[in-house]
Amino acid sequence: MTAEEKAKAKAEQTKGKAKEALGSATGNDRMAAEGQAEKSTGDAREAKEKVKDVFKH
């Protein structure tokens, strides 16, 4: 996993978690859903990079 891609994945996950929490706290279902989607995108990016690492070795 390249450091840049790993950082992007972690940033996306963190941003998504924060957005989801803020949306839930304020009762904004749309923001909570957007945050959950961003977090899922970060999770998918991280999983993709891990798979790429497995096949490099």
Tab-separated table of C-alpha atoms in Angstrom:
chain	number	residue	atom	x	y	z
A	1	MET	CA	0.000	0.000	0.000
A	2	THR	CA	1.484	3.286	-0.984
A	3	ALA	CA	1.701	5.814	1.786
A	4	GLU	CA	-0.286	8.343	-0.238
A	5	GLU	CA	-3.180	5.960	-0.901
A	6	LYS	CA	-3.153	4.792	2.720
A	7	ALA	CA	-3.342	8.400	3.890
A	8	LYS	CA	-6.220	9.114	1.497
A	9	ALA	CA	-8.126	6.100	2.812
A	10	LYS	CA	-7.604	7.059	6.459
A	11	ALA	CA	-8.536	10.695	5.790
A	12	GLU	CA	-11.692	9.632	3.999
A	13	GLN	CA	-12.623	7.265	6.818
A	14	THR	CA	-12.025	9.922	9.469
A	15	LYS	CA	-13.930	12.595	7.578
A	16	GLY	CA	-16.806	10.192	7.034
A	17	LYS	CA	-16.957	9.212	10.704
A	18	ALA	CA	-16.991	12.852	11.780
A	19	LYS	CA	-19.660	13.801	9.251
A	20	GLU	CA	-21.778	10.801	10.243
A	21	ALA	CA	-21.491	11.671	13.946
A	22	LEU	CA	-22.323	15.326	13.351
A	23	GLY	CA	-25.306	14.406	11.208
A	24	SER	CA	-26.597	12.005	13.840
A	25	ALA	CA	-26.088	14.512	16.645
A	26	THR	CA	-27.951	17.266	14.816
A	27	GLY	CA	-30.677	15.013	13.470
A	28	ASN	CA	-29.562	15.592	9.887
A	29	ASP	CA	-30.163	12.202	8.280
A	30	ARG	CA	-28.758	13.289	4.916
A	31	MET	CA	-25.436	14.372	6.440
A	32	ALA	CA	-25.249	11.152	8.454
A	33	ALA	CA	-25.837	9.108	5.295
A	34	GLU	CA	-23.212	11.088	3.365
A	35	GLY	CA	-20.739	10.504	6.193
A	36	GLN	CA	-21.458	6.801	6.201
A	37	ALA	CA	-20.939	6.687	2.430
A	38	GLU	CA	-17.597	8.523	2.699
A	39	LYS	CA	-16.476	6.152	5.439
A	40	SER	CA	-17.431	3.176	3.293
A	41	THR	CA	-15.510	4.615	0.356
A	42	GLY	CA	-12.440	4.953	2.576
A	43	ASP	CA	-12.875	1.381	3.776
A	44	ALA	CA	-13.102	0.156	0.175
A	45	ARG	CA	-10.005	2.140	-0.835
A	46	GLU	CA	-8.071	0.649	2.074
A	47	ALA	CA	-9.211	-2.889	1.204
A	48	LYS	CA	-8.198	-2.384	-2.443
A	49	GLU	CA	-4.725	-1.279	-1.425
A	50	LYS	CA	-4.342	-4.243	0.926
A	51	VAL	CA	-5.247	-6.625	-1.900
A	52	LYS	CA	-2.697	-4.935	-4.155
A	53	ASP	CA	-0.068	-5.414	-1.427
A	54	VAL	CA	-0.830	-9.116	-1.167
A	55	PHE	CA	-0.214	-9.653	-4.875
A	56	LYS	CA	3.015	-7.628	-4.884
A	57	HIS	CA	4.744	-10.106	-2.584
